[in-house]
Amino acid sequence: MSPAAVHVRPLDRWTAGHAVDTVFAQLSPRSRYLRFHSAVPRLPGPVRAALVDLDGRSRAAVVAETCGPGGPAPVGIARIARTDPGTAEIAVAVVDDWQRQGIGRLLVSAVATLAEELGYTALRGGVLPENVAMLGLARSVFPPATRHFDGDVIQLAVPLGAAAWTVTDEDVLADLVSR
């Protein structure tokens, strides 16, 4: 299995339900914990409703799919949800069988591009400290990202567009300290 066999496309509210259900069903308890920051044996109705309520502007998502004998099969989702003017929260989930194969990188890059096209200037996300794979992915895809520990999670702040290319002395110092 390789990322070349994967297609990434935007989701809408009419196709999101199938993708959300399929991806969630293929996440191990550990992957669900890392994504939702708690044990989630079943996707609660209100959470599912929020995940599929996409308007393409303040709530948008992309799905990674493989081409199988039964048609496209979702293997990961990345979504953004507006939190403040110009800022959106990012969240990503990749089914266990496709983790560490570049799918997360494809999804994060695609949803960041979508966010920038929609006019967002920053992405934010909370990552559990033990989710070293996601922290490494964020570091490699978003070098200008800043991070700080906020209680139980590491909060990431990712500038987009022109803001991503503005490097201050504080940015350099923060990057050196985080290594």
CSV table of C-alpha atoms in Angstrom, one decimal:
chain,number,residue,atom,x,y,z
A,1,MET,CA,0.0,0.0,0.0
A,2,SER,CA,1.4,3.4,-0.9
A,3,PRO,CA,0.2,7.0,-0.9
A,4,ALA,CA,0.3,6.9,-4.7
A,5,ALA,CA,-2.8,4.6,-4.5
A,6,VAL,CA,-4.7,7.2,-2.5
A,7,HIS,CA,-6.8,10.0,-3.7
A,8,VAL,CA,-7.7,13.0,-1.5
A,9,ARG,CA,-10.8,15.0,-2.2
A,10,PRO,CA,-13.0,17.5,-0.3
A,11,LEU,CA,-16.0,16.1,1.7
A,12,ASP,CA,-19.4,17.6,1.8
A,13,ARG,CA,-22.3,17.0,4.2
A,14,TRP,CA,-23.9,14.5,1.8
A,15,THR,CA,-20.8,12.2,1.6
A,16,ALA,CA,-19.3,12.9,5.1
A,17,GLY,CA,-21.4,10.4,7.0
A,18,HIS,CA,-20.1,7.4,5.1
A,19,ALA,CA,-16.5,8.6,5.4
A,20,VAL,CA,-16.8,9.4,9.1
A,21,ASP,CA,-18.4,6.0,9.9
A,22,THR,CA,-15.9,4.0,7.9
A,23,VAL,CA,-12.8,5.7,9.3
A,24,PHE,CA,-14.1,5.6,12.9
A,25,ALA,CA,-14.9,1.9,12.5
A,26,GLN,CA,-11.3,1.1,11.5
A,27,LEU,CA,-9.6,3.0,14.3
A,28,SER,CA,-8.2,1.0,17.2
A,29,PRO,CA,-9.1,2.1,20.7
A,30,ARG,CA,-5.7,3.7,21.0
A,31,SER,CA,-6.1,5.7,17.8
A,32,ARG,CA,-9.6,6.8,18.9
A,33,TYR,CA,-8.1,7.9,22.2
A,34,LEU,CA,-5.3,9.9,20.5
A,35,ARG,CA,-7.9,11.5,18.1
A,36,PHE,CA,-10.6,12.4,20.6
A,37,HIS,CA,-8.4,12.7,23.8
A,38,SER,CA,-10.6,10.1,25.7
A,39,ALA,CA,-11.8,6.6,25.4
A,40,VAL,CA,-14.5,6.5,22.7
A,41,PRO,CA,-15.8,3.0,22.1
A,42,ARG,CA,-18.7,4.3,19.9
A,43,LEU,CA,-19.1,7.6,18.2
A,44,PRO,CA,-21.7,9.5,20.1
A,45,GLY,CA,-24.6,10.9,18.0
A,46,PRO,CA,-23.9,14.6,18.7
A,47,VAL,CA,-20.2,14.2,18.0
A,48,ARG,CA,-21.0,12.4,14.7
A,49,ALA,CA,-23.5,15.1,13.8
A,50,ALA,CA,-20.9,17.8,14.4
A,51,LEU,CA,-18.3,15.9,12.3
A,52,VAL,CA,-20.6,15.5,9.3
A,53,ASP,CA,-22.1,19.0,9.5
A,54,LEU,CA,-19.9,20.5,6.8
A,55,ASP,CA,-20.7,23.8,5.1
A,56,GLY,CA,-17.5,24.1,3.1
A,57,ARG,CA,-16.5,27.4,4.8
A,58,SER,CA,-16.5,27.4,8.6
A,59,ARG,CA,-16.5,23.6,8.8
A,60,ALA,CA,-14.7,21.7,5.9
A,61,ALA,CA,-13.0,18.4,5.5
A,62,VAL,CA,-11.0,16.3,3.1
A,63,VAL,CA,-11.0,12.5,2.8
A,64,ALA,CA,-8.3,10.1,1.7
A,65,GLU,CA,-9.6,7.2,-0.3
A,66,THR,CA,-8.2,4.0,-1.8
A,67,CYS,CA,-9.6,2.4,-4.9
A,68,GLY,CA,-11.0,-1.0,-3.9
A,69,PRO,CA,-13.1,-3.6,-5.6
A,70,GLY,CA,-16.3,-2.1,-4.1
A,71,GLY,CA,-15.3,1.5,-5.1
A,72,PRO,CA,-13.5,4.2,-3.1
A,73,ALA,CA,-12.8,3.3,0.5
A,74,PRO,CA,-12.1,6.1,3.0
A,75,VAL,CA,-8.8,5.6,4.9
A,76,GLY,CA,-8.5,9.0,6.6
A,77,ILE,CA,-10.1,12.4,7.2
A,78,ALA,CA,-8.8,15.8,8.1
A,79,ARG,CA,-11.1,18.6,9.0
A,80,ILE,CA,-11.1,22.2,10.0
A,81,ALA,CA,-13.6,24.1,12.1
A,82,ARG,CA,-13.6,27.9,12.5
A,83,THR,CA,-12.8,29.0,16.0
A,84,ASP,CA,-12.1,32.7,15.6
A,85,PRO,CA,-12.0,35.1,12.6
A,86,GLY,CA,-9.2,33.8,10.4
A,87,THR,CA,-8.4,30.8,12.6
A,88,ALA,CA,-9.6,27.2,12.4
A,89,GLU,CA,-9.0,24.1,14.5
A,90,ILE,CA,-7.5,21.1,12.6
A,91,ALA,CA,-8.1,17.4,13.4
A,92,VAL,CA,-6.9,14.3,11.6
A,93,ALA,CA,-7.6,10.6,11.7
A,94,VAL,CA,-6.0,7.8,9.7
A,95,VAL,CA,-7.2,4.2,9.9
A,96,ASP,CA,-4.8,2.0,11.6
A,97,ASP,CA,-3.9,-0.1,8.6
A,98,TRP,CA,-2.8,3.0,6.7
A,99,GLN,CA,-0.9,4.8,9.5
A,100,ARG,CA,2.8,5.7,8.9
A,101,GLN,CA,2.4,5.5,5.1
A,102,GLY,CA,2.2,9.2,4.3
A,103,ILE,CA,-1.6,9.4,4.4
A,104,GLY,CA,-1.5,11.9,7.4
A,105,ARG,CA,0.9,14.1,5.5
A,106,LEU,CA,-1.4,14.1,2.4
A,107,LEU,CA,-4.4,14.9,4.5
A,108,VAL,CA,-2.8,17.6,6.6
A,109,SER,CA,-1.3,19.3,3.5
A,110,ALA,CA,-4.6,19.1,1.6
A,111,VAL,CA,-6.7,20.5,4.5
A,112,ALA,CA,-4.1,23.3,5.1
A,113,THR,CA,-4.3,24.3,1.4
A,114,LEU,CA,-8.1,24.3,1.7
A,115,ALA,CA,-8.0,26.4,4.8
A,116,GLU,CA,-5.7,28.9,3.1
A,117,GLU,CA,-8.0,29.0,0.0
A,118,LEU,CA,-10.9,29.7,2.4
A,119,GLY,CA,-9.0,32.7,3.8
A,120,TYR,CA,-7.8,31.3,7.1
A,121,THR,CA,-4.5,32.7,8.3
A,122,ALA,CA,-3.9,30.2,11.1
A,123,LEU,CA,-4.6,26.7,12.2
A,124,ARG,CA,-4.7,25.5,15.8
A,125,GLY,CA,-4.8,22.0,17.2
A,126,GLY,CA,-4.4,20.2,20.5
A,127,VAL,CA,-2.2,17.1,20.5
A,128,LEU,CA,-1.7,14.7,23.4
A,129,PRO,CA,2.0,14.6,24.4
A,130,GLU,CA,2.1,10.8,23.8
A,131,ASN,CA,1.0,11.2,20.2
A,132,VAL,CA,4.6,11.5,19.0
A,133,ALA,CA,3.6,10.6,15.4
A,134,MET,CA,1.3,13.6,15.1
A,135,LEU,CA,3.8,15.9,16.7
A,136,GLY,CA,6.5,14.7,14.3
A,137,LEU,CA,4.1,15.2,11.4
A,138,ALA,CA,3.2,18.7,12.5
A,139,ARG,CA,6.9,19.6,12.8
A,140,SER,CA,7.7,18.3,9.3
A,141,VAL,CA,4.7,19.7,7.5
A,142,PHE,CA,4.5,23.0,9.4
A,143,PRO,CA,8.0,24.1,10.4
A,144,PRO,CA,6.9,27.6,11.5
A,145,ALA,CA,4.4,26.1,13.9
A,146,THR,CA,4.6,27.1,17.6
A,147,ARG,CA,3.7,24.9,20.4
A,148,HIS,CA,3.1,25.2,24.1
A,149,PHE,CA,1.9,22.8,26.8
A,150,ASP,CA,-1.5,23.6,28.1
A,151,GLY,CA,-2.5,21.3,30.9
A,152,ASP,CA,-2.9,17.9,29.3
A,153,VAL,CA,-2.3,18.8,25.6
A,154,ILE,CA,0.3,20.4,23.4
A,155,GLN,CA,-1.3,23.3,21.6
A,156,LEU,CA,0.0,23.9,18.1
A,157,ALA,CA,-0.4,27.2,16.3
A,158,VAL,CA,0.3,27.1,12.5
A,159,PRO,CA,0.5,30.3,10.5
A,160,LEU,CA,-0.9,30.1,6.9
A,161,GLY,CA,-0.2,32.1,3.8
A,162,ALA,CA,2.1,35.2,4.1
A,163,ALA,CA,2.1,34.8,7.9
A,164,ALA,CA,3.9,31.4,7.5
A,165,TRP,CA,6.8,33.1,5.9
A,166,THR,CA,7.3,35.9,8.4
A,167,VAL,CA,10.0,34.7,10.8
A,168,THR,CA,10.8,36.8,13.9
A,169,ASP,CA,13.6,36.4,16.4
A,170,GLU,CA,11.1,35.0,18.8
A,171,ASP,CA,10.1,32.3,16.3
A,172,VAL,CA,13.8,31.3,15.9
A,173,LEU,CA,14.3,31.2,19.7
A,174,ALA,CA,11.1,29.2,20.2
A,175,ASP,CA,12.1,26.7,17.6
A,176,LEU,CA,15.5,26.2,19.2
A,177,VAL,CA,14.0,25.8,22.7
A,178,SER,CA,11.5,23.2,21.4
A,179,ARG,CA,14.2,20.9,20.1
